[in-house]
Structures are given as C-alpha cells and as structure tokens.
Tab-separated table of C-alpha atoms in Angstrom:
chain	number	residue	atom	x	y	z
A	1012	MET	CA	142.025	82.785	-42.962
A	1013	ALA	CA	144.452	81.663	-40.160
A	1014	VAL	CA	145.724	85.067	-39.178
A	1015	LYS	CA	141.840	86.035	-39.130
A	1016	GLY	CA	140.735	83.754	-36.566
A	1017	GLU	CA	143.995	84.307	-34.304
A	1018	LYS	CA	142.863	87.983	-34.263
A	1019	SER	CA	139.240	86.880	-33.168
A	1020	LYS	CA	140.726	84.993	-30.453
A	1021	GLU	CA	142.938	87.764	-28.905
A	1022	LYS	CA	139.763	90.128	-29.215
A	1023	ILE	CA	137.704	87.987	-26.630
A	1024	LYS	CA	140.753	87.651	-24.434
A	1025	LYS	CA	140.739	91.599	-24.122
A	1026	GLN	CA	137.126	91.752	-23.564
A	1027	SER	CA	136.984	89.114	-20.564
A	1028	ARG	CA	138.967	90.684	-17.837
A	1029	SER	CA	139.363	89.794	-13.901
A	1030	LEU	CA	137.725	91.670	-10.860
A	1031	THR	CA	139.628	94.378	-9.140
A	1032	ARG	CA	140.979	94.360	-5.650
A	1033	SER	CA	138.540	97.045	-4.637
A	1034	GLU	CA	135.651	95.239	-6.358
A	1035	ILE	CA	136.361	92.235	-4.662
A	1036	THR	CA	136.515	93.794	-1.114
A	1037	LEU	CA	133.168	95.812	-1.680
A	1038	ILE	CA	131.570	92.534	-2.641
A	1039	THR	CA	132.881	90.558	0.416
A	1040	ALA	CA	131.626	93.584	2.458
A	1041	PHE	CA	128.015	93.326	1.122
A	1042	ILE	CA	127.929	89.619	1.814
A	1043	VAL	CA	129.205	90.118	5.550
A	1044	LEU	CA	126.717	92.975	6.093
A	1045	GLY	CA	124.042	90.719	4.635
A	1046	GLY	CA	124.890	88.048	6.975
A	1047	LEU	CA	125.028	90.122	9.979
A	1048	TYR	CA	121.650	91.450	9.110
A	1049	LEU	CA	120.245	88.117	8.860
A	1050	SER	CA	121.847	86.736	11.989
A	1051	ASP	CA	120.741	89.617	14.085
A	1052	ARG	CA	117.258	89.774	12.506
A	1053	TYR	CA	116.403	86.034	12.928
A	1054	VAL	CA	119.252	84.601	15.405
A	1055	PHE	CA	120.258	87.379	18.006
A	1056	ALA	CA	117.189	89.433	18.260
A	1057	PRO	CA	115.151	86.656	19.959
A	1058	LYS	CA	118.268	85.894	22.263
A	1059	LYS	CA	118.511	89.676	22.914
A	1060	GLU	CA	114.508	89.701	24.026
A	1061	GLU	CA	115.075	86.579	26.471
A	1062	ILE	CA	118.248	88.184	27.803
A	1063	SER	CA	116.129	91.538	28.449
A	1064	LYS	CA	113.375	89.278	30.245
A	1065	VAL	CA	115.924	87.889	32.402
A	1066	GLN	CA	117.474	90.848	33.303
A	1067	GLU	CA	114.239	92.581	34.258
A	1068	THR	CA	113.378	89.312	36.433
A	1069	LEU	CA	116.809	89.408	38.218
A	1070	GLU	CA	116.197	93.410	39.212
A	1071	ILE	CA	112.943	92.506	40.438
A	1072	ARG	CA	114.213	89.522	42.572
A	1073	THR	CA	117.043	91.822	43.417
A	1074	GLN	CA	114.807	94.479	44.864
A	1075	HIS	CA	112.905	91.704	46.715
A	1076	TYR	CA	115.981	90.537	48.308
A	1077	ASN	CA	117.042	93.785	49.330
A	1078	ALA	CA	113.768	94.320	50.912
A	1079	LEU	CA	113.905	91.235	52.899
A	1080	LEU	CA	117.255	91.829	54.001
A	1081	ALA	CA	116.188	95.202	55.168
A	1082	ASP	CA	113.471	93.592	57.267
A	1083	TYR	CA	115.825	91.047	58.489
A	1084	ASN	CA	117.854	93.656	59.624
A	1085	LYS	CA	114.982	95.123	61.677
A	1086	MET	CA	114.086	91.969	63.125
A	1087	ASP	CA	115.454	92.911	66.526
A	1088	GLU	CA	113.500	95.849	66.659
A	1089	LEU	CA	110.537	94.068	65.366
A	1090	LYS	CA	110.725	92.039	68.221
A	1091	ARG	CA	111.041	94.461	70.691
A	1092	ARG	CA	108.257	96.400	69.232
A	1093	ILE	CA	105.740	93.041	69.377
A	1094	GLU	CA	107.211	92.629	72.983
A	1095	ASP	CA	105.882	95.857	73.804
A	1096	LEU	CA	102.708	95.618	72.371
A	1097	LYS	CA	101.942	92.445	74.143
A	1098	ASN	CA	102.833	94.176	77.464
A	1099	ARG	CA	100.414	97.191	76.264
A	1100	LEU	CA	97.875	94.512	75.663
A	1101	LEU	CA	98.296	92.890	78.956
A	1102	ASN	CA	98.122	95.999	80.889
A	1103	MET	CA	94.785	97.053	79.324
A	1104	LYS	CA	93.504	93.549	80.005
A	1105	MET	CA	94.420	94.085	83.648
A	1106	GLN	CA	92.851	97.314	83.916
A	1107	LEU	CA	89.664	96.069	82.731
A	1108	LYS	CA	86.411	96.131	85.243
A	1109	SER	CA	85.287	92.853	86.130
A	1110	TYR	CA	81.785	92.712	84.999
A	1111	ILE	CA	80.032	90.741	82.348
A	1112	SER	CA	77.391	92.383	80.003
A	1113	GLN	CA	73.938	91.190	79.398
A	1114	GLU	CA	74.599	90.441	75.866
A	1115	ASP	CA	78.040	88.608	77.171
A	1116	ILE	CA	75.837	86.296	79.697
A	1117	VAL	CA	73.311	85.228	77.088
A	1118	LEU	CA	76.049	84.299	74.548
A	1119	ASN	CA	78.035	82.474	77.116
A	1120	LEU	CA	75.271	80.280	78.313
A	1121	ASP	CA	73.993	79.666	74.661
A	1122	LYS	CA	77.471	78.548	73.634
A	1123	LEU	CA	78.040	76.336	76.985
A	1124	SER	CA	74.440	74.858	76.136
A	1125	LYS	CA	75.391	73.944	72.761
A	1126	ASP	CA	78.752	72.688	73.623
A	1127	CYS	CA	77.027	70.492	76.318
A	1128	LYS	CA	74.519	69.520	74.111
A	1129	ILE	CA	71.523	70.417	76.467
A	1130	THR	CA	68.335	72.498	75.436
A	1131	LEU	CA	67.899	75.822	77.041
A	1132	SER	CA	64.484	77.683	77.091
A	1133	ASN	CA	62.649	80.493	78.861
A	1134	ILE	CA	65.577	82.500	79.345
A	1135	SER	CA	64.428	85.437	81.438
A	1136	LEU	CA	66.898	88.348	82.714
A	1137	SER	CA	66.057	89.850	86.348
A	1138	THR	CA	66.550	93.585	87.237
A	1139	ILE	CA	70.181	94.720	88.316
A	1140	GLN	CA	71.038	95.079	92.162
A	1141	SER	CA	73.071	97.704	93.229
A	1142	LEU	CA	75.018	97.319	96.533
A	1143	SER	CA	77.843	99.299	98.216
A	1144	LEU	CA	81.366	97.469	98.425
A	1145	ASN	CA	80.955	97.291	101.996
A	1146	GLU	CA	77.901	95.727	102.040
A	1147	PHE	CA	78.763	92.931	99.410
A	1148	ASN	CA	79.488	89.615	101.623
A	1149	ALA	CA	81.464	86.899	99.456
A	1150	LYS	CA	80.478	84.310	101.957
A	1151	ASP	CA	76.738	84.490	102.049
A	1152	ASN	CA	74.538	82.682	99.564
A	1153	LYS	CA	73.416	86.217	98.361
A	1154	PRO	CA	74.470	89.718	98.865
A	1155	ILE	CA	73.074	91.812	101.537
A	1156	GLU	CA	70.092	93.677	99.950
A	1157	SER	CA	69.716	97.279	100.906
A	1158	GLU	CA	66.547	99.246	100.021
A	1159	GLU	CA	68.568	102.470	99.511
A	1160	ASN	CA	71.024	101.042	97.137
A	1161	LYS	CA	68.639	98.861	95.312
A	1162	SER	CA	68.145	99.899	91.796
A	1163	GLU	CA	66.329	98.994	88.847
A	1164	ALA	CA	68.379	100.591	86.242
A	1165	PRO	CA	69.387	98.653	83.143
A	1166	ILE	CA	73.004	96.992	83.219
A	1167	PRO	CA	75.719	99.769	81.947
A	1168	GLU	CA	77.178	99.416	78.832
A	1169	THR	CA	80.852	98.786	78.607
A	1170	THR	CA	81.481	102.545	78.126
A	1171	THR	CA	79.401	103.451	81.143
A	1172	LYS	CA	81.749	105.480	83.741
A	1173	GLN	CA	81.390	104.538	87.475
A	1174	SER	CA	81.108	108.196	88.293
A	1175	ASP	CA	77.651	108.039	86.542
A	1176	ILE	CA	76.490	105.226	88.911
A	1177	SER	CA	77.666	106.294	92.083
A	1178	LYS	CA	80.586	107.996	93.730
A	1179	GLU	CA	81.352	105.180	96.403
A	1180	ASP	CA	82.550	101.515	95.622
A	1181	MET	CA	79.799	99.740	93.867
A	1182	VAL	CA	78.988	95.839	93.228
A	1183	LEU	CA	75.982	95.531	90.531
A	1184	THR	CA	74.767	91.999	90.157
A	1185	LYS	CA	72.187	90.239	87.898
A	1186	ALA	CA	70.599	87.088	87.837
A	1187	VAL	CA	69.242	85.033	84.517
A	1188	GLN	CA	66.534	82.133	84.921
A	1189	LEU	CA	66.420	79.472	82.443
A	1190	ASN	CA	64.985	76.154	81.894
A	1191	PHE	CA	67.336	73.073	80.571
A	1192	GLU	CA	66.778	69.782	79.371
A	1193	GLY	CA	69.133	67.121	78.533
A	1194	SER	CA	70.970	63.629	79.512
A	1195	VAL	CA	72.406	63.254	82.744
A	1196	LYS	CA	75.943	63.519	81.293
A	1197	ASN	CA	75.190	66.597	79.253
A	1198	VAL	CA	73.430	68.342	82.165
A	1199	TYR	CA	76.235	67.391	84.587
A	1200	ASP	CA	79.056	68.799	82.004
A	1201	PHE	CA	76.797	71.814	81.754
A	1202	LEU	CA	76.803	72.435	85.379
A	1203	SER	CA	80.511	71.605	85.849
A	1204	GLN	CA	81.394	73.994	83.365
A	1205	LEU	CA	79.561	76.714	85.199
A	1206	GLU	CA	81.144	75.972	88.466
A	1207	LYS	CA	84.692	76.465	86.522
A	1208	LYS	CA	83.131	79.963	85.844
A	1209	MET	CA	82.853	80.611	89.552
A	1210	ASP	CA	84.828	83.773	89.535
A	1211	LYS	CA	82.087	85.628	87.470
A	1212	ILE	CA	79.059	83.183	87.173
A	1213	HIS	CA	77.623	81.527	90.458
A	1214	ILE	CA	74.504	79.259	90.366
A	1215	THR	CA	72.184	80.545	93.051
A	1216	ASP	CA	69.061	78.141	92.793
A	1217	ILE	CA	68.385	74.871	90.924
A	1218	SER	CA	65.812	72.152	90.747
A	1219	LEU	CA	65.925	68.880	88.712
A	1220	THR	CA	63.486	66.557	87.522
A	1221	GLU	CA	64.484	62.851	86.298
A	1222	THR	CA	62.492	61.620	83.275
A	1223	ILE	CA	62.887	58.665	80.870
A	1224	LYS	CA	62.792	59.242	77.173
A	1225	LYS	CA	63.361	56.122	74.712
A	1226	ASN	CA	64.920	54.242	77.658
A	1227	GLU	CA	67.370	57.323	78.493
A	1228	LYS	CA	67.522	58.984	81.907
A	1229	ARG	CA	67.102	62.736	81.203
A	1230	LEU	CA	67.403	65.478	83.585
A	1231	SER	CA	65.122	68.639	83.017
A	1232	GLY	CA	64.644	71.705	85.804
A	1233	SER	CA	65.180	75.200	86.187
A	1234	ILE	CA	68.449	77.117	87.276
A	1235	THR	CA	69.268	80.842	88.404
A	1236	VAL	CA	72.549	81.938	87.210
A	1237	ALA	CA	73.976	85.128	89.179
A	1238	TYR	CA	76.869	87.124	87.526
A	1239	LEU	CA	78.761	90.149	88.590
A	1240	ALA	CA	77.621	93.038	86.255
A	1241	TYR	CA	79.883	95.766	87.687
A	1242	ALA	CA	82.627	96.222	90.434
A	1243	GLY	CA	85.030	99.194	90.858
A	1244	LYS	CA	85.371	102.683	91.732
A	1245	ASP	CA	86.395	104.529	88.651
A	1246	ASP	CA	88.673	104.150	85.510
A	1247	LYS	CA	92.084	104.186	87.455
A	1248	GLU	CA	90.913	101.114	90.002
A	1249	LYS	CA	90.136	97.711	89.922
A	1250	TYR	CA	88.834	95.658	92.683
A	1251	THR	CA	89.209	91.644	92.509
A	1252	LEU	CA	86.068	90.194	94.076
A	1253	GLU	CA	84.835	86.740	94.876
A	1254	VAL	CA	81.024	86.113	93.435
A	1255	PRO	CA	78.598	85.234	96.297
A	1256	HIS	CA	78.533	81.348	97.032
A	1257	SER	CA	76.791	79.285	99.488
A	1258	GLU	CA	78.583	78.230	102.816
A	1259	ALA	CA	79.561	74.595	102.376
A	1260	LYS	CA	76.723	73.981	99.795
A	1261	PRO	CA	77.026	70.343	98.578
A	1262	ASN	CA	77.952	69.532	94.979
A	1263	LEU	CA	75.118	67.864	92.820
A	1264	PHE	CA	77.562	65.304	91.370
A	1265	TYR	CA	80.303	65.065	94.023
A	1266	GLU	CA	79.950	62.598	97.440
A	1267	GLU	CA	82.677	64.748	98.914
A	1268	GLY	CA	80.405	67.397	100.425
A	1269	TRP	CA	81.911	68.293	103.411
A	1270	GLY	CA	84.791	70.525	104.846
A	1271	ASN	CA	84.781	74.410	105.345
A	1272	ASP	CA	84.307	76.818	102.769
A	1273	ASN	CA	86.257	79.399	104.410
A	1274	ILE	CA	89.521	77.296	103.333
A	1275	ASN	CA	87.667	76.302	99.661
A	1276	THR	CA	88.495	77.972	96.537
A	1277	ASP	CA	86.908	75.366	94.283
A	1278	THR	CA	83.798	73.198	94.053
A	1279	TYR	CA	85.691	69.854	94.983
A	1280	TYR	CA	84.872	70.783	98.850
A	1281	SER	CA	88.019	69.225	100.092
A	1282	ASN	CA	89.718	70.173	103.154
A	1283	PHE	CA	92.161	72.279	101.512
A	1284	VAL	CA	92.645	73.775	97.894
A	1285	LEU	CA	95.868	75.542	96.667
A	1286	ASN	CA	94.842	77.500	93.798
A	1287	LEU	CA	97.769	79.541	91.757
A	1288	PRO	CA	96.865	81.762	89.248
A	1289	SER	CA	98.831	83.061	85.915
A	1290	ASP	CA	102.346	84.186	86.786
A	1291	LYS	CA	101.231	87.543	84.886
A	1292	ASN	CA	98.971	88.546	87.778
A	1293	ASP	CA	99.915	89.618	91.213
A	1294	ILE	CA	97.508	87.564	93.079
A	1295	VAL	CA	97.892	83.854	94.482
A	1296	THR	CA	94.695	82.389	96.131
A	1297	PHE	CA	95.229	80.590	99.115
A	1298	GLY	CA	92.018	81.462	101.228
A	1299	LYS	CA	93.371	84.850	101.113
A	1300	THR	CA	95.337	87.419	98.640
A	1301	TYR	CA	98.999	87.472	98.660
A	1302	SER	CA	100.221	90.357	96.459
A	1303	GLU	CA	104.036	89.072	97.077
A	1304	ALA	CA	103.197	85.752	95.113
A	1305	SER	CA	104.020	88.001	91.751
A	1306	LYS	CA	107.344	87.940	92.944
A	1307	ILE	CA	108.035	84.429	93.314
A	1308	PHE	CA	107.316	83.639	90.117
A	1309	THR	CA	109.233	86.569	88.357
A	1310	GLU	CA	112.364	85.729	90.529
A	1311	SER	CA	111.997	81.781	90.001
A	1312	ASN	CA	113.898	82.263	86.668
A	1313	GLY	CA	112.508	78.959	85.301
A	1314	LEU	CA	113.565	76.871	88.413
A	1315	ALA	CA	110.924	74.820	90.485
A	1316	ILE	CA	109.436	76.417	93.580
A	1317	ASP	CA	109.081	74.434	96.789
A	1318	ALA	CA	105.840	74.390	98.580
A	1319	ASN	CA	105.929	72.577	102.126
A	1320	PHE	CA	103.052	71.030	103.855
A	1321	LYS	CA	103.355	70.103	107.502
A	1322	ILE	CA	100.191	68.333	109.145
A	1323	GLU	CA	100.188	68.356	112.939
A	1324	ASN	CA	97.955	67.115	115.756
A	1325	VAL	CA	97.639	70.090	117.990
A	1326	ASN	CA	95.618	69.527	121.120
A	1327	GLY	CA	93.594	66.717	119.290
A	1328	LYS	CA	92.913	69.109	116.297
A	1329	TYR	CA	94.750	68.584	112.956
A	1330	LYS	CA	96.373	71.636	111.656
A	1331	CYS	CA	98.302	72.551	108.312
A	1332	TYR	CA	101.023	74.782	107.993
A	1333	TYR	CA	101.755	75.987	104.558
A	1334	SER	CA	104.611	77.715	102.926
A	1335	LEU	CA	105.166	78.545	99.151
A	1336	ASP	CA	108.843	79.952	98.801
A	1337	LYS	CA	108.584	83.060	100.803
A	1338	ILE	CA	105.016	82.865	101.796
A	1339	ASN	CA	104.392	81.169	105.076
A	1340	THR	CA	100.875	80.785	106.711
A	1341	THR	CA	98.898	78.385	108.902
A	1342	LEU	CA	95.301	77.118	108.469
A	1343	THR	CA	92.996	78.488	111.491
A	1344	GLU	CA	90.627	75.960	110.807
A	1345	SER	CA	91.005	72.291	111.890
A	1346	LEU	CA	91.352	70.020	109.097
A	1347	VAL	CA	88.196	67.782	108.928
A	1348	LEU	CA	88.458	64.113	108.562
A	1349	LYS	CA	86.653	62.043	105.881
A	1350	ASP	CA	86.634	58.366	106.309
A	1351	ASP	CA	89.231	58.867	108.923
A	1352	LYS	CA	91.269	60.452	106.311
A	1353	ILE	CA	92.900	63.922	105.426
A	1354	ILE	CA	92.315	64.957	102.086
A	1355	LEU	CA	94.331	68.147	100.614
A	1356	LEU	CA	93.426	69.121	97.034
A	1357	VAL	CA	96.114	70.857	94.858
A	1358	LYS	CA	94.679	72.317	91.720
A	1359	SER	CA	97.083	72.769	88.891
A	1360	HIS	CA	97.822	76.266	87.442
A	1361	LYS	CA	98.218	74.967	84.099
A	1362	ALA	CA	94.999	76.396	83.045
A	1363	ASN	CA	96.126	80.003	83.873
A	1364	GLU	CA	99.240	79.973	81.564
A	1365	ASN	CA	101.526	79.576	84.193
A	1366	THR	CA	104.348	77.249	83.432
A	1367	THR	CA	106.109	77.502	86.610
A	1368	LYS	CA	106.836	74.059	88.188
A	1369	ILE	CA	106.134	73.428	92.064
A	1370	ASN	CA	107.853	70.757	94.333
A	1371	LEU	CA	105.525	69.552	97.060
A	1372	ASN	CA	106.949	68.432	100.381
A	1373	ILE	CA	104.604	67.100	102.585
A	1374	GLN	CA	105.345	65.981	106.320
A	1375	ASN	CA	102.522	64.219	108.294
A	1376	SER	CA	103.247	63.670	111.928
A	1377	THR	CA	99.579	62.596	112.581
A	1378	ASP	CA	98.518	59.222	112.967
A	1379	LYS	CA	95.706	59.640	110.073
A	1380	LYS	CA	96.418	58.928	106.637
A	1381	VAL	CA	96.900	62.003	104.334
A	1382	GLU	CA	95.461	61.523	100.751
A	1383	VAL	CA	96.930	64.293	98.380
A	1384	LYS	CA	94.919	64.943	95.058
A	1385	ILE	CA	96.481	66.808	92.340
A	1386	VAL	CA	93.796	67.853	89.963
A	1387	ASP	CA	93.650	69.590	86.297
A	1388	ASP	CA	97.252	68.805	85.598
A	1389	ASP	CA	99.117	67.266	82.759
A	1390	PRO	CA	100.229	63.711	83.280
A	1391	LYS	CA	102.617	63.791	80.545
A	1392	ASN	CA	104.599	67.096	81.753
A	1393	PRO	CA	103.008	67.915	85.127
A	1394	LEU	CA	103.851	71.250	86.656
A	1395	ILE	CA	103.035	69.950	90.235
A	1396	THR	CA	105.308	67.123	91.571
A	1397	VAL	CA	105.444	65.344	94.983
A	1398	LYS	CA	109.265	65.467	95.733
A	1399	ASP	CA	109.602	64.609	99.587
A	1400	ARG	CA	106.907	63.092	101.503
A	1401	LYS	CA	107.375	61.936	105.403
A	1402	GLY	CA	104.480	60.114	107.244
A	1403	GLU	CA	101.998	58.194	105.731
A	1404	ILE	CA	100.907	60.009	102.680
A	1405	THR	CA	99.134	58.610	99.210
A	1406	VAL	CA	99.275	60.883	96.029
A	1407	LYS	CA	96.233	60.668	93.622
C-alpha cells in the first residue's frame, strides 16, 4: 500500500509542470500590448486631440502675426499713401468752384434755424441773376444789374460746365426770401451765424417786429438772403470773390456801427480787421489779397510770426502802418475815433485750421488811446498774443 501511494504522488508531480520562458514572454507581451491599447484609447487619445487643436490655433495665430508684421513693415508706405491722398483731396477742394446750389442753401438755412431754435416759414426762391465779372461790384449793396445779362434760367447743377453758360467770366447770384419767428436771443444767434457765412451768404434786406408771448419778448419778421450761385470761367480757373455787402451798414445787435467798410472784412465794424486764413490757402485778407502770404506760413517752420502795427498822427489824421513778416502795407484811410479812442480788431485764424502763432508788436505815437480787441481765439492756448507795446495801449 505504501508503495502504491508513493507512485500516485510521483504521477501528480509529473503532470503539473512550470511555464517555459517563451510562454512567459508571450504572456507578458500580450499584457503590455493590452495596456498600451487601453492607454492609447482612454488616456492618450484625448490628449492628442487637444494637442491637435492647440497646433491648429497656433498656426492661425502665426499667420495673423505674419500678416500684421507685413502690414507693419508697410507702415511708411501706407503713411505716404495717406499723405498723398490728403494732398489730392485738398487739391480737389481748392479746384471746386465757389458756388452754393439751391438745395444746399435750403438745407443750410433749415439746419441753421433748427440749431438756433427759430421757426422758418414761407421760403421762396427768386430767379437767378447773371452778371459778367466786370459788372460785379463787391462794395455795393446789390450787384449792378444788366438787362442784357439778366437771365431767368434755373441754377446750374454741380456738373454744369461754364461753357454752357457763357464764354466770359460770369457771376450768378440768387436770393431766398423767408419769414422767421423766435426769441430775441435765438434770432440774434441765427443772424450772427448768417453773418459768419458772409463769404457765400449775404443778408440784403431784413424787417423785424417785436411781440410779447407769455411775458417773453420775441422777434418776427422777414429776411432776404442772397448767395453766390456760380463764379468762374472754366474748369481750370477759380475766382475768389466777395459777396456784395452794404457800405457801412450798421449791425442790428452791435452799437459799434462806425468805421469804413473799405478796411473791414468782418461784421464787427471796427476801424481795422486782420483776418488770416488757413495756412493751406494762398490768400491772406487785409483789405486786399496777398498771394505771398502762403510762403510766410510754409516758411515759418512752426515758429511764431511777428505782426507789427505802427499808429501815427500825420497832419491831424491817424494812420496805421502794418507788416506781417515780409508783407508791408499802409492803410490809406484815416482811422476813425470812437469815444476818443482808436480801436483795432484782430480776428483769430484758429477757425481756419491755421496753427501759426503770431506775436503782435504795437507802437502808438499818438495822443489817443489805442484799444486792441482779439476775438475768436482760444484763451487757454491763444494763437495771437501781444508781445511788445509802446504808448497808451489796452488789450482786450
């Protein structure tokens, strides 16, 4: 029996053997491959997708950066093109003819009345007046009418050529009659704004009636406004003309209604007005036109320009000598005293986009007081300052 049991144990030992090396290696390989598959499926796959999106975003931003870099490298060229376009636009504006269309004048008056809060009514347009340039008198109350040149034709459109109107230099004017009503202040603002447009719009006739509504003084009346409809010869030539104005016509709201209109270029009616234009134009107004003024502005290089006034008593008449840098002139008209004073009005050129600063040097050798008024300037950053003064001079 003992021998039989030992044989049985020996048989069992022979049946249960250990794995071979190759089998262990194969099983290990299956386990590793399974782990890699599961890792790739559930761990690395989402990360790969996220990395792919990051790479795509990076490529897009890189392209955007390269485009910005290319634009930046073209900055000087773009600036040059912008400056060139600005110069071309300015040149086009300077070549535009000096006229206002019928539509423009109505829209301008309508906007102006709304801004000033007055009521306009019964707007009527008169027929056009056609005058040759040599018959146009800028100092008279009205242009000189000629039966031969008088026309009933409608106002030309902006595309109308001067050759279709006349071969000679022509000035076309047109008038608008309208009724208005508003408070004293609002009517004052309305008329003052119109007077600031005297280069193209001119008040030829006005009547006012004072009324009282709800314990408030109001003004109503009618007004006739003339405007320059066309001035020129052909597409290559442009004339700068003054709109007709009244000789020494008193201002409705100013008490300073004195002086000589020949030396006035604004509605303040003082003895003298210095009115400088934009430094982009070739005209400076000092009773006359000086083409060399543009050189003064362009050659100033940002430095202040000296304007000199010298007032003297010549044989009992008060004369004013004036110079702006290289421009020299003398007022031929005698200065008129007001309250035993000589008043000089200097109108700032700030509104004309002219940033040239001017130093006023005033010398008064007379026995009269000289009062200098600087208007339309910026008190915080004035373009016009009185640098030097000799004699009895006050500045306002």
